[in-house]
Coordinates of C-alpha atoms in Angstrom, one line a residue:
X62 CA -71.0 -32.9 -97.1
X63 CA -70.5 -36.3 -95.4
X64 CA -70.4 -36.9 -91.7
X65 CA -67.1 -38.8 -92.0
X66 CA -65.5 -35.8 -93.7
X67 CA -66.9 -33.5 -91.0
X68 CA -65.4 -35.6 -88.2
X69 CA -62.1 -35.8 -90.0
X70 CA -61.9 -32.1 -90.5
X71 CA -63.0 -31.4 -86.9
X72 CA -60.4 -33.8 -85.6
X73 CA -57.6 -32.3 -87.8
X74 CA -58.6 -28.8 -86.5
X75 CA -58.7 -29.9 -82.9
X76 CA -55.3 -31.6 -83.1
X77 CA -53.8 -28.7 -85.1
X78 CA -55.0 -26.2 -82.4
X79 CA -54.0 -28.4 -79.6
X80 CA -50.5 -29.1 -80.7
X81 CA -50.0 -25.4 -81.5
X82 CA -51.2 -24.4 -78.0
X83 CA -49.2 -27.2 -76.5
X84 CA -46.1 -26.1 -78.3
X85 CA -46.6 -22.5 -77.3
X86 CA -47.3 -23.5 -73.6
X87 CA -44.2 -25.6 -73.7
X88 CA -42.0 -22.7 -74.8
X89 CA -43.5 -20.3 -72.4
X90 CA -43.2 -22.9 -69.6
X91 CA -39.6 -23.5 -70.4
X92 CA -38.8 -19.8 -70.5
X93 CA -40.7 -19.1 -67.2
X94 CA -39.0 -22.0 -65.5
X95 CA -35.6 -20.9 -66.5
X96 CA -36.3 -17.3 -65.4
X97 CA -37.7 -18.6 -62.1
X98 CA -34.5 -20.7 -61.6
X99 CA -32.4 -17.7 -62.3
X100 CA -34.5 -15.5 -60.0
X101 CA -34.0 -18.0 -57.2
X102 CA -30.2 -17.8 -57.7
X103 CA -30.4 -14.0 -57.8
X104 CA -32.3 -13.8 -54.5
X105 CA -29.6 -16.0 -52.9
X106 CA -26.9 -13.8 -54.3
X107 CA -28.7 -10.7 -53.2
X108 CA -28.9 -12.0 -49.7
X109 CA -25.3 -12.8 -49.7
X110 CA -24.4 -9.2 -50.9
X111 CA -26.4 -7.6 -48.2
X112 CA -24.7 -9.8 -45.6
X113 CA -21.2 -8.8 -46.4
X114 CA -21.9 -5.2 -46.8
X115 CA -23.7 -4.1 -43.6
X116 CA -25.3 -0.7 -43.6
X117 CA -22.7 0.7 -41.2
X118 CA -20.1 0.6 -43.9
X119 CA -22.1 2.9 -46.1
X120 CA -22.1 5.6 -43.4
X121 CA -18.3 5.9 -43.2
X122 CA -16.5 8.8 -44.9
X123 CA -15.6 8.2 -48.5
X124 CA -11.8 7.0 -48.1
X125 CA -12.7 4.8 -45.2
X126 CA -15.9 3.4 -46.9
X127 CA -14.0 2.4 -50.0
X128 CA -11.3 0.6 -47.9
X129 CA -14.1 -1.1 -45.9
X130 CA -15.9 -2.2 -49.1
X131 CA -12.7 -3.6 -50.5
X132 CA -12.2 -5.8 -47.4
X133 CA -15.9 -6.8 -47.3
X134 CA -16.0 -8.1 -50.9
X135 CA -13.0 -10.2 -50.4
X136 CA -15.3 -12.5 -48.2
X137 CA -17.7 -12.7 -51.1
X138 CA -15.4 -14.5 -53.6
X139 CA -14.3 -18.0 -53.1
X140 CA -17.9 -19.0 -52.2
X141 CA -20.8 -18.3 -54.4
X142 CA -19.2 -15.4 -56.2
X143 CA -16.3 -15.6 -58.6
X144 CA -15.9 -11.8 -59.0
X145 CA -17.1 -8.9 -56.9
X146 CA -16.7 -5.3 -57.8
X147 CA -17.7 -2.0 -56.3
X148 CA -18.5 1.0 -58.5
X149 CA -19.0 4.7 -57.3
X150 CA -22.1 6.7 -58.2
X151 CA -20.3 8.1 -61.2
X152 CA -19.3 4.6 -62.6
X153 CA -15.7 4.5 -61.3
X154 CA -14.5 1.1 -60.1
X155 CA -13.4 1.6 -56.5
X156 CA -12.7 -2.1 -55.4
X157 CA -12.7 -5.5 -56.7
X158 CA -12.1 -9.1 -55.6
X159 CA -11.5 -12.1 -57.8
X160 CA -11.6 -15.7 -56.9
X161 CA -8.4 -17.5 -58.0
X162 CA -8.7 -19.0 -61.4
X163 CA -11.3 -16.5 -62.6
X164 CA -9.0 -13.6 -63.7
X165 CA -9.8 -14.2 -67.3
X166 CA -13.5 -13.9 -66.5
X167 CA -12.9 -10.6 -64.7
X168 CA -10.9 -9.2 -67.6
X169 CA -13.7 -10.2 -70.0
X170 CA -16.2 -8.5 -67.8
X171 CA -14.6 -5.1 -68.5
X172 CA -16.2 -5.2 -71.9
X173 CA -19.7 -5.4 -70.5
X174 CA -21.6 -2.1 -69.4
X175 CA -21.4 -1.2 -65.6
X176 CA -24.0 1.6 -65.4
X177 CA -26.0 2.2 -62.3
X178 CA -28.7 -0.4 -61.7
X179 CA -32.4 0.3 -61.0
X180 CA -33.2 1.6 -57.5
X181 CA -34.3 -1.9 -56.4
X182 CA -31.3 -3.7 -58.0
X183 CA -31.3 -6.2 -60.8
X184 CA -29.4 -8.8 -62.7
X185 CA -28.5 -10.0 -66.1
X186 CA -27.4 -13.3 -67.6
X187 CA -24.6 -13.4 -70.2
X188 CA -22.1 -15.7 -71.9
X189 CA -18.6 -14.8 -71.0
X190 CA -15.7 -16.8 -72.5
X191 CA -18.1 -19.7 -73.2
X192 CA -19.5 -19.8 -69.6
X193 CA -22.9 -18.8 -68.3
X194 CA -22.6 -16.0 -65.7
X195 CA -25.1 -14.1 -63.6
X196 CA -24.3 -10.6 -62.6
X197 CA -26.2 -9.3 -59.6
X198 CA -26.4 -5.5 -59.2
X199 CA -27.1 -4.1 -55.7
X200 CA -27.3 -0.3 -55.2
X201 CA -25.4 1.1 -52.2
X202 CA -27.7 3.6 -50.5
X203 CA -26.9 5.5 -47.3
X204 CA -29.4 6.0 -44.5
X205 CA -30.0 9.5 -45.8
X206 CA -31.1 8.0 -49.2
X207 CA -28.0 9.0 -51.1
X208 CA -26.9 6.6 -53.8
X209 CA -23.2 6.0 -53.1
X210 CA -22.7 3.5 -55.9
X211 CA -23.4 -0.2 -56.5
X212 CA -21.9 -3.6 -56.1
X213 CA -21.7 -6.2 -58.8
X214 CA -21.5 -9.8 -57.8
X215 CA -20.6 -12.2 -60.6
X216 CA -21.5 -15.9 -60.2
X217 CA -20.2 -18.4 -62.9
X218 CA -22.8 -21.3 -63.3
X219 CA -21.2 -24.7 -63.4
X220 CA -22.4 -27.6 -65.5
X221 CA -24.4 -29.2 -62.6
X222 CA -26.2 -26.0 -61.9
X223 CA -27.0 -25.3 -65.6
X224 CA -28.3 -28.8 -65.9
X225 CA -30.6 -28.4 -62.9
X226 CA -32.0 -25.2 -64.5
X227 CA -32.5 -26.8 -67.9
X228 CA -34.0 -29.9 -66.3
X229 CA -36.4 -27.9 -64.3
X230 CA -37.3 -25.8 -67.4
X231 CA -37.8 -28.9 -69.5
X232 CA -40.0 -30.6 -66.9
X233 CA -42.1 -27.5 -66.7
X234 CA -42.4 -27.3 -70.5
X235 CA -43.4 -31.0 -70.7
X236 CA -46.0 -30.5 -67.9
X237 CA -47.5 -27.5 -69.6
X238 CA -47.7 -29.3 -73.0
X239 CA -49.1 -32.5 -71.5
X240 CA -51.8 -30.5 -69.7
X241 CA -52.9 -28.9 -72.9
X242 CA -53.1 -32.1 -74.7
X243 CA -55.0 -33.9 -71.9
X244 CA -57.5 -31.1 -72.0
X245 CA -57.7 -31.5 -75.7
X246 CA -58.4 -35.2 -75.4
X247 CA -61.1 -34.6 -72.8
X248 CA -62.7 -31.8 -74.9
X249 CA -62.4 -33.6 -78.3
X250 CA -65.4 -35.9 -77.8
X251 CA -67.5 -32.9 -76.6
X252 CA -66.4 -30.8 -79.6
X253 CA -67.0 -33.6 -82.0
X254 CA -70.5 -34.2 -80.7
X255 CA -71.2 -30.4 -81.1
X256 CA -69.8 -30.5 -84.6
X257 CA -72.0 -33.5 -85.5
X258 CA -75.1 -31.8 -84.1
X259 CA -74.3 -28.6 -85.9
X260 CA -73.7 -30.7 -89.1
X261 CA -77.1 -32.3 -88.8
X262 CA -78.9 -29.1 -88.2
X263 CA -77.1 -27.5 -91.2
X264 CA -77.9 -30.6 -93.3
X265 CA -81.6 -30.4 -92.4
X266 CA -81.7 -26.7 -93.2
X267 CA -80.1 -27.2 -96.5
X268 CA -82.5 -30.1 -97.4
X269 CA -85.3 -27.8 -96.5
X270 CA -83.9 -25.1 -98.7
X271 CA -83.5 -27.6 -101.6
X272 CA -87.1 -28.8 -101.0
X273 CA -88.4 -25.3 -101.2
X274 CA -86.5 -24.7 -104.5
X275 CA -87.9 -27.9 -106.0
X276 CA -91.5 -27.1 -104.8
X277 CA -91.3 -23.5 -106.1
X278 CA -89.9 -24.7 -109.4
X279 CA -92.6 -27.3 -109.9
X280 CA -95.3 -24.8 -109.0
X281 CA -94.0 -22.3 -111.4
X282 CA -93.7 -24.9 -114.2
X283 CA -97.3 -26.2 -113.6
X284 CA -98.6 -22.6 -113.8
X285 CA -96.7 -22.3 -117.1
X286 CA -98.4 -25.6 -118.4
X287 CA -95.3 -27.7 -117.8
X288 CA -94.9 -31.0 -116.0
X289 CA -91.8 -29.7 -114.0
X290 CA -89.4 -32.0 -115.8
X291 CA -88.1 -28.9 -117.7
X292 CA -87.0 -27.4 -114.4
X293 CA -84.9 -30.4 -113.3
X294 CA -83.5 -31.0 -116.8
X295 CA -82.4 -27.4 -117.4
X296 CA -81.1 -27.1 -113.9
X297 CA -78.9 -30.2 -114.4
X298 CA -77.7 -29.1 -117.9
X299 CA -76.8 -25.7 -116.5
X300 CA -75.0 -27.2 -113.5
X301 CA -73.0 -29.6 -115.7
X302 CA -72.0 -26.7 -117.9
X303 CA -71.1 -24.8 -114.8
X304 CA -68.8 -27.7 -113.6
X305 CA -67.0 -27.8 -117.0
X306 CA -66.7 -24.0 -117.0
X307 CA -64.9 -24.3 -113.6
X308 CA -67.3 -22.6 -111.2
X309 CA -66.5 -23.0 -107.5
X310 CA -68.8 -24.4 -104.9
X311 CA -70.6 -21.2 -104.0
X312 CA -71.1 -20.3 -107.6
X313 CA -72.5 -23.7 -108.3
X314 CA -75.0 -23.4 -105.5
X315 CA -76.1 -20.0 -106.8
X316 CA -76.5 -21.4 -110.3
X317 CA -78.5 -24.4 -109.2
X318 CA -80.9 -22.2 -107.1
X319 CA -81.2 -19.7 -110.0
X320 CA -82.0 -22.5 -112.4
X321 CA -84.8 -23.9 -110.2
X322 CA -86.3 -20.4 -109.9
X323 CA -85.4 -18.7 -113.2
X324 CA -89.1 -18.1 -114.0
X325 CA -90.4 -17.4 -110.5
X326 CA -91.6 -14.0 -111.6
X327 CA -94.2 -15.6 -113.9
X328 CA -96.3 -16.0 -110.8
X329 CA -97.2 -12.3 -111.3
X330 CA -98.1 -12.5 -115.0
X331 CA -101.8 -12.8 -115.9
X332 CA -103.1 -16.2 -117.1
X333 CA -104.4 -14.6 -120.3
X334 CA -100.9 -13.7 -121.3
X335 CA -99.0 -16.5 -119.7
X336 CA -101.2 -19.3 -121.1
X337 CA -102.0 -17.7 -124.4
X338 CA -101.6 -20.4 -127.2
X339 CA -100.7 -18.0 -129.9
X340 CA -98.0 -15.4 -130.4
X341 CA -98.0 -12.5 -128.0
X342 CA -98.5 -9.0 -129.4
X343 CA -96.1 -6.2 -128.5
X344 CA -98.0 -5.0 -125.4
X345 CA -98.4 -8.6 -124.1
X346 CA -94.8 -9.3 -124.7
X347 CA -93.9 -6.2 -122.7
X348 CA -96.0 -7.5 -119.9
X349 CA -94.4 -11.0 -120.1
X350 CA -91.0 -9.4 -120.0
X351 CA -91.8 -8.1 -116.5
X352 CA -91.5 -11.6 -115.0
X353 CA -87.7 -10.9 -114.9
X354 CA -88.0 -7.9 -112.6
X355 CA -90.8 -9.6 -110.6
X356 CA -88.6 -12.6 -110.1
X357 CA -85.7 -10.5 -108.9
X358 CA -88.0 -8.8 -106.4
X359 CA -89.3 -12.1 -105.1
X360 CA -85.9 -13.6 -104.7
X361 CA -84.4 -10.4 -103.2
X362 CA -87.0 -10.5 -100.4
X363 CA -86.5 -14.2 -99.4
X364 CA -83.2 -14.6 -97.5
X365 CA -81.5 -17.7 -98.9
X366 CA -82.9 -17.0 -102.4
X367 CA -81.0 -13.8 -102.9
X368 CA -78.1 -15.7 -104.5
X369 CA -80.4 -16.9 -107.3
X370 CA -81.0 -13.4 -108.6
X371 CA -78.1 -13.4 -111.1
X372 CA -79.9 -16.1 -113.1
X373 CA -83.3 -14.9 -112.6
X374 CA -82.5 -11.3 -113.6
X375 CA -80.0 -12.2 -116.4
X376 CA -81.1 -15.3 -118.2
X377 CA -82.9 -13.3 -121.0
X378 CA -79.9 -11.0 -121.6
X379 CA -77.9 -11.7 -124.8
X380 CA -74.2 -11.6 -125.6
X381 CA -74.7 -8.8 -128.2
X382 CA -76.8 -6.7 -125.8
X383 CA -80.1 -7.1 -127.6
X384 CA -81.7 -9.1 -124.7
X385 CA -83.9 -7.8 -121.8
X386 CA -84.6 -6.3 -119.3
X387 CA -81.3 -4.4 -119.0
X388 CA -79.7 -5.0 -122.4
X389 CA -76.4 -6.1 -120.9
X390 CA -73.8 -7.3 -123.2
X391 CA -70.7 -9.6 -123.0
X392 CA -69.2 -10.3 -119.7
X393 CA -71.4 -7.6 -118.1
X394 CA -74.0 -10.4 -118.0
X395 CA -73.4 -12.5 -114.9
X396 CA -71.6 -15.8 -115.6
X397 CA -74.3 -17.9 -114.0
X398 CA -76.9 -16.2 -116.3
X399 CA -74.8 -16.8 -119.4
X400 CA -74.5 -20.5 -118.5
X401 CA -78.2 -20.9 -117.8
X402 CA -79.2 -19.1 -120.9
X403 CA -77.5 -21.8 -123.1
X404 CA -79.0 -24.6 -121.1
X405 CA -82.5 -23.1 -121.2
X406 CA -82.5 -22.4 -124.9
X407 CA -81.2 -25.8 -125.8
X408 CA -83.8 -27.6 -123.6
X409 CA -86.6 -25.5 -125.1
X410 CA -85.5 -26.4 -128.7
X411 CA -85.4 -30.1 -127.8
X412 CA -88.6 -30.2 -125.8
X413 CA -92.2 -30.7 -127.0
X414 CA -94.3 -27.7 -126.3
X415 CA -98.1 -27.0 -126.9
X416 CA -97.1 -24.9 -129.9
X417 CA -94.2 -27.0 -131.4
X418 CA -92.7 -30.5 -131.7
X419 CA -89.2 -31.0 -130.4
X420 CA -86.5 -30.1 -132.8
X421 CA -84.0 -32.8 -133.8
X422 CA -80.7 -32.5 -132.1
X423 CA -78.8 -31.4 -135.2
X424 CA -81.3 -28.7 -136.0
X425 CA -81.2 -27.5 -132.3
X426 CA -77.4 -27.3 -132.5
X427 CA -77.5 -25.4 -135.8
X428 CA -79.8 -22.8 -134.2
X429 CA -77.4 -22.6 -131.2
X430 CA -74.5 -22.0 -133.4
X431 CA -76.3 -19.3 -135.3
X432 CA -76.7 -17.6 -131.9
X433 CA -72.9 -17.6 -131.3
X434 CA -71.7 -14.1 -130.3
X435 CA -75.2 -12.8 -130.7
X436 CA -77.3 -14.7 -128.2
X437 CA -74.6 -16.9 -126.5
X438 CA -71.3 -16.5 -124.9
X439 CA -68.9 -18.1 -127.5
X440 CA -66.6 -19.6 -125.0
X441 CA -69.4 -21.3 -123.0
X442 CA -71.0 -22.4 -126.2
X443 CA -67.7 -24.2 -127.3
X444 CA -67.8 -26.0 -123.9
X445 CA -71.4 -26.9 -124.3
X446 CA -70.9 -28.3 -127.8
X447 CA -68.3 -30.7 -126.4
X448 CA -70.8 -31.9 -123.9
X449 CA -73.9 -32.5 -126.1
X450 CA -73.6 -36.2 -126.3
X451 CA -73.6 -36.5 -122.5
X452 CA -76.5 -34.0 -122.2
X453 CA -78.5 -36.0 -124.8
X454 CA -77.9 -39.3 -123.2
X455 CA -78.3 -38.4 -119.5
X456 CA -80.9 -35.6 -119.6
X457 CA -82.8 -35.1 -122.8
X458 CA -83.6 -38.7 -123.2
X459 CA -84.3 -39.4 -119.5
X460 CA -87.7 -39.8 -117.9
X461 CA -89.0 -37.2 -115.5
X462 CA -88.2 -39.5 -112.5
X463 CA -84.6 -40.1 -113.7
X464 CA -84.1 -36.4 -114.3
X465 CA -85.3 -35.6 -110.9
X466 CA -82.8 -38.1 -109.4
X467 CA -80.0 -36.8 -111.6
X468 CA -80.6 -33.3 -110.3
X469 CA -80.8 -34.4 -106.7
X470 CA -77.5 -36.1 -107.0
X471 CA -76.1 -32.9 -108.5
X472 CA -77.5 -30.8 -105.6
X473 CA -76.1 -33.2 -103.1
X474 CA -72.7 -32.9 -104.7
X475 CA -72.6 -29.1 -104.4
X476 CA -74.8 -28.4 -101.3
X477 CA -73.5 -31.3 -99.2
X478 CA -69.8 -31.5 -100.1
X479 CA -66.9 -32.2 -97.7
X480 CA -65.3 -28.9 -98.9
X481 CA -68.1 -26.9 -97.4
X482 CA -66.8 -28.0 -94.0
X483 CA -63.2 -27.0 -94.6

């Protein structure tokens, strides 16, 4: 996980969010500005409607009222209205006035609904014969509160008016988008600084975790009369096999942690059994087997070590089900445990121990092949066999210091990768 990768990912995220929000703000700003411009036109049309239809007209008897409304709306057309129509409460047209040259508009309007508007009036915007029109609906209500009908005033928006509305909307949209982007530019350094601080804290925590894994692994190895090189070596072999087997980053971290701590349960095994130079009897071996469950309990009680339990609890299981402690078989054995088992057995065969000399590579591989489909996952063993040259050159033949460095590079690759910040 490199700082450059962190900053790159943080910047990409800030820009992606900023442009998304800016685009949304622009669309909303455009729509709001258009609606506001239309509302302004509607308010003007409403004022004009109320001016030409004084309340006194609405108090007249029905025949006289309709005649007076017909006269009144004639003054509406020719100015800001192209068409004016009066409808009765039951939806019957009782009067209309059309500005010269707009008869085709009036004819097309017949196809639109003319139902009673809301009590406070309203408007709609529509395309009629390729032209943008606003229809303003004004209810006609007498002094007694009776709805007599409603008046529709139709305004055809010309190109200049439409351009003004669009221009105002575009300006509002740009202002909204620019405002968001400016905020993003101001906040980006602060967010980046916060991301860097979080990165450094996370890196320090991960380094501490890896340090704890190493320290525990060395302590366990020394108690088992080992120098600790075995832990680094077998952890690296298992991790390389995990890489070749296609484990993802999270699985690799769990495998590495489990590899370091695979024998942590031996802390609870008596020295008389753990350090016995000869072969263990049946009772002693049963006690030794308890280190698997003890290890699972220890890892299960220590937060970040929980993910190591698959290896700790499963590395003595065998493909044919003859292992311990649960006698799991085949793919019921966790993948990380199956991988580690191969690495652990091969390293044990190739290592010098108080009770044996290291086996030659050919003999070790012969023993590994004998365990195919009995001790080992056959698919993983095939992958391992293709890697033996690399394992021999880079791990088996390396000094303890070189093996430690090799494993630290492996841990850095999987615990501190750019992908972890994605």
